[in-house]
mmCIF file with all atom_site columns, C-alpha atoms in Angstrom:
data_model
loop_
_atom_site.group_PDB
_atom_site.id
_atom_site.type_symbol
_atom_site.label_atom_id
_atom_site.label_alt_id
_atom_site.label_comp_id
_atom_site.label_asym_id
_atom_site.label_entity_id
_atom_site.label_seq_id
_atom_site.pdbx_PDB_ins_code
_atom_site.Cartn_x
_atom_site.Cartn_y
_atom_site.Cartn_z
_atom_site.occupancy
_atom_site.B_iso_or_equiv
_atom_site.pdbx_formal_charge
_atom_site.auth_seq_id
_atom_site.auth_comp_id
_atom_site.auth_asym_id
_atom_site.auth_atom_id
_atom_site.pdbx_PDB_model_num
ATOM 1   C CA . UNK H 1 1   ? 0.000   0.000  0.000  1.00 76.00 ? 1   UNK H CA 1
ATOM 2   C CA . UNK H 1 2   ? 1.304   3.467  -0.882 1.00 87.00 ? 2   UNK H CA 1
ATOM 3   C CA . UNK H 1 3   ? 2.157   5.721  2.045  1.00 92.00 ? 3   UNK H CA 1
ATOM 4   C CA . UNK H 1 4   ? 0.797   9.205  2.540  1.00 93.00 ? 4   UNK H CA 1
ATOM 5   C CA . UNK H 1 5   ? 3.098   12.056 3.568  1.00 93.00 ? 5   UNK H CA 1
ATOM 6   C CA . UNK H 1 6   ? 1.882   11.544 7.124  1.00 96.00 ? 6   UNK H CA 1
ATOM 7   C CA . UNK H 1 7   ? 2.856   7.843  7.054  1.00 96.00 ? 7   UNK H CA 1
ATOM 8   C CA . UNK H 1 8   ? 6.303   8.551  5.636  1.00 97.00 ? 8   UNK H CA 1
ATOM 9   C CA . UNK H 1 9   ? 7.184   11.150 8.272  1.00 98.00 ? 9   UNK H CA 1
ATOM 10  C CA . UNK H 1 10  ? 5.639   9.235  11.165 1.00 98.00 ? 10  UNK H CA 1
ATOM 11  C CA . UNK H 1 11  ? 7.276   5.907  10.312 1.00 97.00 ? 11  UNK H CA 1
ATOM 12  C CA . UNK H 1 12  ? 10.674  7.582  9.885  1.00 98.00 ? 12  UNK H CA 1
ATOM 13  C CA . UNK H 1 13  ? 10.467  8.928  13.448 1.00 98.00 ? 13  UNK H CA 1
ATOM 14  C CA . UNK H 1 14  ? 9.316   5.811  15.324 1.00 98.00 ? 14  UNK H CA 1
ATOM 15  C CA . UNK H 1 15  ? 12.067  4.791  17.766 1.00 98.00 ? 15  UNK H CA 1
ATOM 16  C CA . UNK H 1 16  ? 10.149  1.730  18.907 1.00 97.00 ? 16  UNK H CA 1
ATOM 17  C CA . UNK H 1 17  ? 6.607   0.404  18.775 1.00 96.00 ? 17  UNK H CA 1
ATOM 18  C CA . UNK H 1 18  ? 5.082   -1.085 21.887 1.00 91.00 ? 18  UNK H CA 1
ATOM 19  C CA . UNK H 1 19  ? 2.987   -4.186 21.001 1.00 90.00 ? 19  UNK H CA 1
ATOM 20  C CA . UNK H 1 20  ? -0.716  -3.322 21.302 1.00 90.00 ? 20  UNK H CA 1
ATOM 21  C CA . UNK H 1 21  ? 0.355   0.064  22.631 1.00 92.00 ? 21  UNK H CA 1
ATOM 22  C CA . UNK H 1 22  ? 1.699   3.453  21.607 1.00 96.00 ? 22  UNK H CA 1
ATOM 23  C CA . UNK H 1 23  ? 4.731   4.343  19.508 1.00 97.00 ? 23  UNK H CA 1
ATOM 24  C CA . UNK H 1 24  ? 7.801   6.026  20.927 1.00 98.00 ? 24  UNK H CA 1
ATOM 25  C CA . UNK H 1 25  ? 7.992   8.942  18.500 1.00 98.00 ? 25  UNK H CA 1
ATOM 26  C CA . UNK H 1 26  ? 11.157  11.029 18.153 1.00 98.00 ? 26  UNK H CA 1
ATOM 27  C CA . UNK H 1 27  ? 10.513  14.784 18.109 1.00 98.00 ? 27  UNK H CA 1
ATOM 28  C CA . UNK H 1 28  ? 12.696  16.983 15.902 1.00 98.00 ? 28  UNK H CA 1
ATOM 29  C CA . UNK H 1 29  ? 11.663  20.300 17.382 1.00 98.00 ? 29  UNK H CA 1
ATOM 30  C CA . UNK H 1 30  ? 9.965   21.153 20.666 1.00 98.00 ? 30  UNK H CA 1
ATOM 31  C CA . UNK H 1 31  ? 8.409   24.616 20.956 1.00 97.00 ? 31  UNK H CA 1
ATOM 32  C CA . UNK H 1 32  ? 7.628   25.923 24.435 1.00 95.00 ? 32  UNK H CA 1
ATOM 33  C CA . UNK H 1 33  ? 6.086   29.006 26.007 1.00 91.00 ? 33  UNK H CA 1
ATOM 34  C CA . UNK H 1 34  ? 5.402   30.286 29.490 1.00 85.00 ? 34  UNK H CA 1
ATOM 35  C CA . UNK H 1 35  ? 2.011   28.685 30.223 1.00 84.00 ? 35  UNK H CA 1
ATOM 36  C CA . UNK H 1 36  ? 2.473   24.913 29.864 1.00 81.00 ? 36  UNK H CA 1
ATOM 37  C CA . UNK H 1 37  ? 6.206   24.582 30.608 1.00 91.00 ? 37  UNK H CA 1
ATOM 38  C CA . UNK H 1 38  ? 6.705   25.561 34.316 1.00 89.00 ? 38  UNK H CA 1
ATOM 39  C CA . UNK H 1 39  ? 5.069   22.405 35.729 1.00 92.00 ? 39  UNK H CA 1
ATOM 40  C CA . UNK H 1 40  ? 7.065   20.248 33.301 1.00 94.00 ? 40  UNK H CA 1
ATOM 41  C CA . UNK H 1 41  ? 10.348  21.856 34.332 1.00 95.00 ? 41  UNK H CA 1
ATOM 42  C CA . UNK H 1 42  ? 9.408   21.372 37.990 1.00 94.00 ? 42  UNK H CA 1
ATOM 43  C CA . UNK H 1 43  ? 8.721   17.677 37.433 1.00 95.00 ? 43  UNK H CA 1
ATOM 44  C CA . UNK H 1 44  ? 12.210  17.226 35.991 1.00 95.00 ? 44  UNK H CA 1
ATOM 45  C CA . UNK H 1 45  ? 13.746  19.046 38.968 1.00 94.00 ? 45  UNK H CA 1
ATOM 46  C CA . UNK H 1 46  ? 11.839  16.884 41.456 1.00 96.00 ? 46  UNK H CA 1
ATOM 47  C CA . UNK H 1 47  ? 13.014  13.708 39.706 1.00 96.00 ? 47  UNK H CA 1
ATOM 48  C CA . UNK H 1 48  ? 16.562  15.036 39.166 1.00 96.00 ? 48  UNK H CA 1
ATOM 49  C CA . UNK H 1 49  ? 16.335  14.573 35.386 1.00 96.00 ? 49  UNK H CA 1
ATOM 50  C CA . UNK H 1 50  ? 18.139  16.924 33.005 1.00 96.00 ? 50  UNK H CA 1
ATOM 51  C CA . UNK H 1 51  ? 16.767  18.218 29.702 1.00 97.00 ? 51  UNK H CA 1
ATOM 52  C CA . UNK H 1 52  ? 17.999  15.686 27.147 1.00 98.00 ? 52  UNK H CA 1
ATOM 53  C CA . UNK H 1 53  ? 18.407  17.847 24.029 1.00 98.00 ? 53  UNK H CA 1
ATOM 54  C CA . UNK H 1 54  ? 18.101  21.577 24.834 1.00 98.00 ? 54  UNK H CA 1
ATOM 55  C CA . UNK H 1 55  ? 19.347  22.465 21.333 1.00 97.00 ? 55  UNK H CA 1
ATOM 56  C CA . UNK H 1 56  ? 16.153  20.959 19.887 1.00 98.00 ? 56  UNK H CA 1
ATOM 57  C CA . UNK H 1 57  ? 13.940  23.255 21.991 1.00 98.00 ? 57  UNK H CA 1
ATOM 58  C CA . UNK H 1 58  ? 12.951  26.841 21.190 1.00 97.00 ? 58  UNK H CA 1
ATOM 59  C CA . UNK H 1 59  ? 11.080  29.035 23.663 1.00 96.00 ? 59  UNK H CA 1
ATOM 60  C CA . UNK H 1 60  ? 9.189   32.279 23.280 1.00 94.00 ? 60  UNK H CA 1
ATOM 61  C CA . UNK H 1 61  ? 7.054   34.450 25.523 1.00 90.00 ? 61  UNK H CA 1
ATOM 62  C CA . UNK H 1 62  ? 3.634   34.093 23.927 1.00 85.00 ? 62  UNK H CA 1
ATOM 63  C CA . UNK H 1 63  ? 0.331   33.946 25.797 1.00 81.00 ? 63  UNK H CA 1
ATOM 64  C CA . UNK H 1 64  ? 0.949   36.453 28.590 1.00 78.00 ? 64  UNK H CA 1
ATOM 65  C CA . UNK H 1 65  ? 2.605   39.212 26.593 1.00 81.00 ? 65  UNK H CA 1
ATOM 66  C CA . UNK H 1 66  ? 1.282   42.779 26.534 1.00 77.00 ? 66  UNK H CA 1
ATOM 67  C CA . UNK H 1 67  ? 0.847   44.264 23.084 1.00 76.00 ? 67  UNK H CA 1
ATOM 68  C CA . UNK H 1 68  ? 2.213   47.652 24.103 1.00 77.00 ? 68  UNK H CA 1
ATOM 69  C CA . UNK H 1 69  ? 4.835   48.937 26.561 1.00 77.00 ? 69  UNK H CA 1
ATOM 70  C CA . UNK H 1 70  ? 6.622   45.613 26.834 1.00 74.00 ? 70  UNK H CA 1
ATOM 71  C CA . UNK H 1 71  ? 9.508   47.375 28.574 1.00 77.00 ? 71  UNK H CA 1
ATOM 72  C CA . UNK H 1 72  ? 7.266   47.977 31.616 1.00 76.00 ? 72  UNK H CA 1
ATOM 73  C CA . UNK H 1 73  ? 6.576   45.316 34.303 1.00 81.00 ? 73  UNK H CA 1
ATOM 74  C CA . UNK H 1 74  ? 3.663   43.043 33.347 1.00 77.00 ? 74  UNK H CA 1
ATOM 75  C CA . UNK H 1 75  ? 0.690   44.119 35.480 1.00 77.00 ? 75  UNK H CA 1
ATOM 76  C CA . UNK H 1 76  ? -0.937  40.706 35.931 1.00 76.00 ? 76  UNK H CA 1
ATOM 77  C CA . UNK H 1 77  ? 0.974   38.935 38.720 1.00 80.00 ? 77  UNK H CA 1
ATOM 78  C CA . UNK H 1 78  ? 0.408   35.373 37.442 1.00 74.00 ? 78  UNK H CA 1
ATOM 79  C CA . UNK H 1 79  ? 1.490   36.361 33.935 1.00 79.00 ? 79  UNK H CA 1
ATOM 80  C CA . UNK H 1 80  ? 4.582   38.088 35.295 1.00 81.00 ? 80  UNK H CA 1
ATOM 81  C CA . UNK H 1 81  ? 5.443   35.008 37.375 1.00 84.00 ? 81  UNK H CA 1
ATOM 82  C CA . UNK H 1 82  ? 5.072   32.651 34.412 1.00 83.00 ? 82  UNK H CA 1
ATOM 83  C CA . UNK H 1 83  ? 7.267   34.842 32.201 1.00 87.00 ? 83  UNK H CA 1
ATOM 84  C CA . UNK H 1 84  ? 9.919   35.058 34.929 1.00 89.00 ? 84  UNK H CA 1
ATOM 85  C CA . UNK H 1 85  ? 9.915   31.275 35.401 1.00 92.00 ? 85  UNK H CA 1
ATOM 86  C CA . UNK H 1 86  ? 10.278  30.721 31.646 1.00 92.00 ? 86  UNK H CA 1
ATOM 87  C CA . UNK H 1 87  ? 13.348  32.974 31.594 1.00 92.00 ? 87  UNK H CA 1
ATOM 88  C CA . UNK H 1 88  ? 14.900  31.228 34.599 1.00 95.00 ? 88  UNK H CA 1
ATOM 89  C CA . UNK H 1 89  ? 14.159  27.720 33.287 1.00 95.00 ? 89  UNK H CA 1
ATOM 90  C CA . UNK H 1 90  ? 15.636  28.494 29.861 1.00 96.00 ? 90  UNK H CA 1
ATOM 91  C CA . UNK H 1 91  ? 18.783  29.983 31.409 1.00 96.00 ? 91  UNK H CA 1
ATOM 92  C CA . UNK H 1 92  ? 19.249  26.979 33.709 1.00 95.00 ? 92  UNK H CA 1
ATOM 93  C CA . UNK H 1 93  ? 18.792  24.500 30.844 1.00 96.00 ? 93  UNK H CA 1
ATOM 94  C CA . UNK H 1 94  ? 20.602  26.333 28.008 1.00 96.00 ? 94  UNK H CA 1
ATOM 95  C CA . UNK H 1 95  ? 17.424  26.675 25.949 1.00 97.00 ? 95  UNK H CA 1
ATOM 96  C CA . UNK H 1 96  ? 17.098  29.395 23.298 1.00 97.00 ? 96  UNK H CA 1
ATOM 97  C CA . UNK H 1 97  ? 14.512  31.947 24.430 1.00 96.00 ? 97  UNK H CA 1
ATOM 98  C CA . UNK H 1 98  ? 12.968  34.782 22.472 1.00 94.00 ? 98  UNK H CA 1
ATOM 99  C CA . UNK H 1 99  ? 11.547  36.741 25.374 1.00 90.00 ? 99  UNK H CA 1
ATOM 100 C CA . UNK H 1 100 ? 9.749   40.064 25.646 1.00 87.00 ? 100 UNK H CA 1
ATOM 101 C CA . UNK H 1 101 ? 11.576  42.766 23.736 1.00 85.00 ? 101 UNK H CA 1
ATOM 102 C CA . UNK H 1 102 ? 13.575  40.342 21.588 1.00 90.00 ? 102 UNK H CA 1
ATOM 103 C CA . UNK H 1 103 ? 13.194  41.080 17.857 1.00 92.00 ? 103 UNK H CA 1
ATOM 104 C CA . UNK H 1 104 ? 12.212  37.422 17.254 1.00 94.00 ? 104 UNK H CA 1
ATOM 105 C CA . UNK H 1 105 ? 9.599   37.343 20.018 1.00 90.00 ? 105 UNK H CA 1
ATOM 106 C CA . UNK H 1 106 ? 6.077   36.589 18.857 1.00 90.00 ? 106 UNK H CA 1
ATOM 107 C CA . UNK H 1 107 ? 3.252   34.079 18.563 1.00 93.00 ? 107 UNK H CA 1
ATOM 108 C CA . UNK H 1 108 ? 4.942   30.686 18.728 1.00 94.00 ? 108 UNK H CA 1
ATOM 109 C CA . UNK H 1 109 ? 3.188   29.324 15.630 1.00 96.00 ? 109 UNK H CA 1
ATOM 110 C CA . UNK H 1 110 ? 4.117   32.394 13.578 1.00 96.00 ? 110 UNK H CA 1
ATOM 111 C CA . UNK H 1 111 ? 7.616   32.960 14.897 1.00 95.00 ? 111 UNK H CA 1
ATOM 112 C CA . UNK H 1 112 ? 8.864   29.421 14.191 1.00 97.00 ? 112 UNK H CA 1
ATOM 113 C CA . UNK H 1 113 ? 7.877   29.405 10.487 1.00 97.00 ? 113 UNK H CA 1
ATOM 114 C CA . UNK H 1 114 ? 9.180   32.969 10.009 1.00 97.00 ? 114 UNK H CA 1
ATOM 115 C CA . UNK H 1 115 ? 12.596  32.022 11.398 1.00 97.00 ? 115 UNK H CA 1
ATOM 116 C CA . UNK H 1 116 ? 12.822  28.804 9.396  1.00 97.00 ? 116 UNK H CA 1
ATOM 117 C CA . UNK H 1 117 ? 12.660  26.676 12.559 1.00 97.00 ? 117 UNK H CA 1
ATOM 118 C CA . UNK H 1 118 ? 9.719   24.819 11.012 1.00 98.00 ? 118 UNK H CA 1
ATOM 119 C CA . UNK H 1 119 ? 10.949  22.601 8.178  1.00 98.00 ? 119 UNK H CA 1
ATOM 120 C CA . UNK H 1 120 ? 9.242   20.000 5.942  1.00 98.00 ? 120 UNK H CA 1
ATOM 121 C CA . UNK H 1 121 ? 9.498   16.417 7.154  1.00 98.00 ? 121 UNK H CA 1
ATOM 122 C CA . UNK H 1 122 ? 9.829   17.330 10.825 1.00 98.00 ? 122 UNK H CA 1
ATOM 123 C CA . UNK H 1 123 ? 7.938   16.096 13.847 1.00 98.00 ? 123 UNK H CA 1
ATOM 124 C CA . UNK H 1 124 ? 7.035   19.069 16.042 1.00 98.00 ? 124 UNK H CA 1
ATOM 125 C CA . UNK H 1 125 ? 5.199   19.434 19.332 1.00 98.00 ? 125 UNK H CA 1
ATOM 126 C CA . UNK H 1 126 ? 4.198   22.271 21.629 1.00 96.00 ? 126 UNK H CA 1
ATOM 127 C CA . UNK H 1 127 ? 2.071   22.533 24.753 1.00 93.00 ? 127 UNK H CA 1
ATOM 128 C CA . UNK H 1 128 ? -0.562  24.352 22.731 1.00 92.00 ? 128 UNK H CA 1
ATOM 129 C CA . UNK H 1 129 ? -3.592  23.022 20.860 1.00 91.00 ? 129 UNK H CA 1
ATOM 130 C CA . UNK H 1 130 ? -2.961  25.022 17.678 1.00 94.00 ? 130 UNK H CA 1
ATOM 131 C CA . UNK H 1 131 ? 0.444   23.440 17.023 1.00 97.00 ? 131 UNK H CA 1
ATOM 132 C CA . UNK H 1 132 ? -1.220  21.864 13.969 1.00 96.00 ? 132 UNK H CA 1
ATOM 133 C CA . UNK H 1 133 ? -0.511  25.219 12.244 1.00 97.00 ? 133 UNK H CA 1
ATOM 134 C CA . UNK H 1 134 ? 2.950   23.912 11.300 1.00 98.00 ? 134 UNK H CA 1
ATOM 135 C CA . UNK H 1 135 ? 1.367   21.131 9.252  1.00 97.00 ? 135 UNK H CA 1
ATOM 136 C CA . UNK H 1 136 ? 1.137   23.682 6.441  1.00 97.00 ? 136 UNK H CA 1
ATOM 137 C CA . UNK H 1 137 ? 4.867   23.159 5.877  1.00 97.00 ? 137 UNK H CA 1
ATOM 138 C CA . UNK H 1 138 ? 4.692   19.387 5.483  1.00 97.00 ? 138 UNK H CA 1
ATOM 139 C CA . UNK H 1 139 ? 5.364   18.530 9.118  1.00 97.00 ? 139 UNK H CA 1
ATOM 140 C CA . UNK H 1 140 ? 3.693   16.296 11.660 1.00 97.00 ? 140 UNK H CA 1
ATOM 141 C CA . UNK H 1 141 ? 2.795   18.857 14.303 1.00 97.00 ? 141 UNK H CA 1
ATOM 142 C CA . UNK H 1 142 ? 0.449   18.476 17.256 1.00 96.00 ? 142 UNK H CA 1
ATOM 143 C CA . UNK H 1 143 ? -0.293  19.902 20.668 1.00 95.00 ? 143 UNK H CA 1
ATOM 144 C CA . UNK H 1 144 ? 0.668   18.006 23.813 1.00 96.00 ? 144 UNK H CA 1
ATOM 145 C CA . UNK H 1 145 ? -0.204  18.221 27.504 1.00 93.00 ? 145 UNK H CA 1
ATOM 146 C CA . UNK H 1 146 ? 2.139   19.268 30.295 1.00 92.00 ? 146 UNK H CA 1
ATOM 147 C CA . UNK H 1 147 ? 3.003   15.671 31.282 1.00 93.00 ? 147 UNK H CA 1
ATOM 148 C CA . UNK H 1 148 ? 4.008   15.032 27.662 1.00 96.00 ? 148 UNK H CA 1
ATOM 149 C CA . UNK H 1 149 ? 6.092   18.216 27.671 1.00 96.00 ? 149 UNK H CA 1
ATOM 150 C CA . UNK H 1 150 ? 8.020   16.567 30.522 1.00 97.00 ? 150 UNK H CA 1
ATOM 151 C CA . UNK H 1 151 ? 8.438   13.406 28.414 1.00 97.00 ? 151 UNK H CA 1
ATOM 152 C CA . UNK H 1 152 ? 9.964   15.366 25.554 1.00 98.00 ? 152 UNK H CA 1
ATOM 153 C CA . UNK H 1 153 ? 12.229  17.342 27.903 1.00 98.00 ? 153 UNK H CA 1
ATOM 154 C CA . UNK H 1 154 ? 13.549  14.091 29.366 1.00 98.00 ? 154 UNK H CA 1
ATOM 155 C CA . UNK H 1 155 ? 13.846  11.963 26.218 1.00 98.00 ? 155 UNK H CA 1
ATOM 156 C CA . UNK H 1 156 ? 13.154  14.072 23.103 1.00 98.00 ? 156 UNK H CA 1
ATOM 157 C CA . UNK H 1 157 ? 10.412  11.516 22.451 1.00 98.00 ? 157 UNK H CA 1
ATOM 158 C CA . UNK H 1 158 ? 6.719   11.198 23.205 1.00 98.00 ? 158 UNK H CA 1
ATOM 159 C CA . UNK H 1 159 ? 4.531   8.151  23.780 1.00 96.00 ? 159 UNK H CA 1
ATOM 160 C CA . UNK H 1 160 ? 1.634   8.375  21.355 1.00 96.00 ? 160 UNK H CA 1
ATOM 161 C CA . UNK H 1 161 ? -0.729  6.064  19.511 1.00 94.00 ? 161 UNK H CA 1
ATOM 162 C CA . UNK H 1 162 ? -0.531  6.518  15.741 1.00 95.00 ? 162 UNK H CA 1
ATOM 163 C CA . UNK H 1 163 ? -3.740  8.261  14.680 1.00 95.00 ? 163 UNK H CA 1
ATOM 164 C CA . UNK H 1 164 ? -5.956  7.328  11.761 1.00 95.00 ? 164 UNK H CA 1
ATOM 165 C CA . UNK H 1 165 ? -5.818  9.366  8.553  1.00 94.00 ? 165 UNK H CA 1
ATOM 166 C CA . UNK H 1 166 ? -8.385  11.701 7.053  1.00 95.00 ? 166 UNK H CA 1
ATOM 167 C CA . UNK H 1 167 ? -7.932  13.294 3.639  1.00 95.00 ? 167 UNK H CA 1
ATOM 168 C CA . UNK H 1 168 ? -9.985  16.289 2.550  1.00 97.00 ? 168 UNK H CA 1
ATOM 169 C CA . UNK H 1 169 ? -10.044 17.126 -1.178 1.00 97.00 ? 169 UNK H CA 1
ATOM 170 C CA . UNK H 1 170 ? -11.237 20.551 -2.277 1.00 98.00 ? 170 UNK H CA 1
ATOM 171 C CA . UNK H 1 171 ? -11.148 21.450 -5.963 1.00 98.00 ? 171 UNK H CA 1
ATOM 172 C CA . UNK H 1 172 ? -12.567 24.312 -7.972 1.00 97.00 ? 172 UNK H CA 1
ATOM 173 C CA . UNK H 1 173 ? -12.356 28.082 -7.971 1.00 97.00 ? 173 UNK H CA 1
ATOM 174 C CA . UNK H 1 174 ? -13.058 30.180 -4.874 1.00 96.00 ? 174 UNK H CA 1
ATOM 175 C CA . UNK H 1 175 ? -15.279 33.184 -5.455 1.00 96.00 ? 175 UNK H CA 1
ATOM 176 C CA . UNK H 1 176 ? -13.987 36.650 -4.701 1.00 95.00 ? 176 UNK H CA 1
ATOM 177 C CA . UNK H 1 177 ? -13.904 37.314 -0.969 1.00 96.00 ? 177 UNK H CA 1
ATOM 178 C CA . UNK H 1 178 ? -13.847 33.614 0.034  1.00 97.00 ? 178 UNK H CA 1
ATOM 179 C CA . UNK H 1 179 ? -10.771 33.177 2.215  1.00 97.00 ? 179 UNK H CA 1
ATOM 180 C CA . UNK H 1 180 ? -8.926  30.138 3.617  1.00 98.00 ? 180 UNK H CA 1
ATOM 181 C CA . UNK H 1 181 ? -10.717 30.590 6.950  1.00 98.00 ? 181 UNK H CA 1
ATOM 182 C CA . UNK H 1 182 ? -14.052 30.309 5.127  1.00 98.00 ? 182 UNK H CA 1
ATOM 183 C CA . UNK H 1 183 ? -12.870 27.084 3.485  1.00 98.00 ? 183 UNK H CA 1
ATOM 184 C CA . UNK H 1 184 ? -11.905 25.358 6.727  1.00 98.00 ? 184 UNK H CA 1
ATOM 185 C CA . UNK H 1 185 ? -15.037 26.612 8.518  1.00 98.00 ? 185 UNK H CA 1
ATOM 186 C CA . UNK H 1 186 ? -17.147 25.182 5.689  1.00 97.00 ? 186 UNK H CA 1
ATOM 187 C CA . UNK H 1 187 ? -15.319 21.837 5.929  1.00 97.00 ? 187 UNK H CA 1
ATOM 188 C CA . UNK H 1 188 ? -15.935 21.729 9.682  1.00 97.00 ? 188 UNK H CA 1
ATOM 189 C CA . UNK H 1 189 ? -19.607 22.642 9.210  1.00 97.00 ? 189 UNK H CA 1
ATOM 190 C CA . UNK H 1 190 ? -20.027 19.708 6.806  1.00 96.00 ? 190 UNK H CA 1
ATOM 191 C CA . UNK H 1 191 ? -17.990 17.092 8.684  1.00 96.00 ? 191 UNK H CA 1
ATOM 192 C CA . UNK H 1 192 ? -18.774 18.114 12.272 1.00 95.00 ? 192 UNK H CA 1
ATOM 193 C CA . UNK H 1 193 ? -16.780 19.557 15.154 1.00 94.00 ? 193 UNK H CA 1
ATOM 194 C CA . UNK H 1 194 ? -15.668 16.114 16.367 1.00 94.00 ? 194 UNK H CA 1
ATOM 195 C CA . UNK H 1 195 ? -15.074 14.572 12.935 1.00 95.00 ? 195 UNK H CA 1
ATOM 196 C CA . UNK H 1 196 ? -11.305 14.857 13.243 1.00 94.00 ? 196 UNK H CA 1
ATOM 197 C CA . UNK H 1 197 ? -10.998 13.285 16.688 1.00 94.00 ? 197 UNK H CA 1
ATOM 198 C CA . UNK H 1 198 ? -8.391  10.533 16.522 1.00 94.00 ? 198 UNK H CA 1
ATOM 199 C CA . UNK H 1 199 ? -7.270  11.536 13.025 1.00 95.00 ? 199 UNK H CA 1
ATOM 200 C CA . UNK H 1 200 ? -4.453  13.369 11.318 1.00 95.00 ? 200 UNK H CA 1
ATOM 201 C CA . UNK H 1 201 ? -5.923  15.443 8.510  1.00 95.00 ? 201 UNK H CA 1
ATOM 202 C CA . UNK H 1 202 ? -4.244  15.907 5.121  1.00 95.00 ? 202 UNK H CA 1
ATOM 203 C CA . UNK H 1 203 ? -5.590  18.493 2.695  1.00 97.00 ? 203 UNK H CA 1
ATOM 204 C CA . UNK H 1 204 ? -5.370  18.084 -1.060 1.00 96.00 ? 204 UNK H CA 1
ATOM 205 C CA . UNK H 1 205 ? -6.817  19.550 -4.232 1.00 97.00 ? 205 UNK H CA 1
ATOM 206 C CA . UNK H 1 206 ? -6.117  22.641 -6.280 1.00 98.00 ? 206 UNK H CA 1
ATOM 207 C CA . UNK H 1 207 ? -7.779  24.989 -3.770 1.00 98.00 ? 207 UNK H CA 1
ATOM 208 C CA . UNK H 1 208 ? -5.061  24.245 -1.217 1.00 98.00 ? 208 UNK H CA 1
ATOM 209 C CA . UNK H 1 209 ? -2.315  24.060 -3.833 1.00 97.00 ? 209 UNK H CA 1
ATOM 210 C CA . UNK H 1 210 ? -3.163  27.594 -4.917 1.00 97.00 ? 210 UNK H CA 1
ATOM 211 C CA . UNK H 1 211 ? -3.294  29.018 -1.379 1.00 97.00 ? 211 UNK H CA 1
ATOM 212 C CA . UNK H 1 212 ? -0.542  31.181 0.070  1.00 97.00 ? 212 UNK H CA 1
ATOM 213 C CA . UNK H 1 213 ? 1.477   29.705 2.930  1.00 97.00 ? 213 UNK H CA 1
ATOM 214 C CA . UNK H 1 214 ? -0.446  31.985 5.284  1.00 97.00 ? 214 UNK H CA 1
ATOM 215 C CA . UNK H 1 215 ? -3.678  30.495 3.935  1.00 98.00 ? 215 UNK H CA 1
ATOM 216 C CA . UNK H 1 216 ? -2.447  26.947 4.426  1.00 98.00 ? 216 UNK H CA 1
ATOM 217 C CA . UNK H 1 217 ? -1.356  27.850 7.969  1.00 98.00 ? 217 UNK H CA 1
ATOM 218 C CA . UNK H 1 218 ? -4.875  29.116 8.677  1.00 97.00 ? 218 UNK H CA 1
ATOM 219 C CA . UNK H 1 219 ? -6.417  25.858 7.441  1.00 98.00 ? 219 UNK H CA 1
ATOM 220 C CA . UNK H 1 220 ? -4.045  23.707 9.495  1.00 97.00 ? 220 UNK H CA 1
ATOM 221 C CA . UNK H 1 221 ? -4.372  25.966 12.525 1.00 96.00 ? 221 UNK H CA 1
ATOM 222 C CA . UNK H 1 222 ? -8.129  25.411 12.584 1.00 96.00 ? 222 UNK H CA 1
ATOM 223 C CA . UNK H 1 223 ? -7.978  21.634 12.071 1.00 95.00 ? 223 UNK H CA 1
ATOM 224 C CA . UNK H 1 224 ? -8.031  21.397 15.857 1.00 93.00 ? 224 UNK H CA 1
ATOM 225 C CA . UNK H 1 225 ? -11.499 22.979 15.766 1.00 94.00 ? 225 UNK H CA 1
ATOM 226 C CA . UNK H 1 226 ? -12.804 19.693 14.339 1.00 94.00 ? 226 UNK H CA 1
ATOM 227 C CA . UNK H 1 227 ? -10.818 17.689 16.849 1.00 92.00 ? 227 UNK H CA 1
ATOM 228 C CA . UNK H 1 228 ? -7.972  16.658 14.511 1.00 91.00 ? 228 UNK H CA 1
#
């Protein structure tokens, strides 16, 4: 049977398969931010485990960042604490951080593609549901929970069951004013908000082929809205 792009990338990254269980999947790039990483770093400290491959991790201040006056102290105390912990954890573990005020700082799923961190054929994870955005570049990219963030810190791998596959073909010509967000919202309206649960979604057809990279990112970003 011919393999899809998803199969090829996934199979190339399987370290070991557990019989009747999950795969141990190697992760090429781990993106982190200030919200889902502190507990994971603390777990490693408590168990006296070091970060296995800090050079494969990139951090940015994302969710708790003020739009303006970033040079001033962050007013919200919890946000300020999370940003401070991210800085400390990255310094202690030699992890690249694009913090507040850094020219590369930004939304994690925009910053990584802009800097060329996201590359075709990669496996990528982040403690954020919209990590699927990076799928636009021919990657396997998905959000993980805090306990899985700890797994990747400790081993650069994650335990995960290989999902099923769902292909969506869209062909034709979009009318003026119909944008990529309209396309993915229409797909979700037809398939259902839970239609992607347990699946990796691949998009094909001339409509996607003719989209800009920003358009493809929008489609992949919103795949999570149907559970993919």
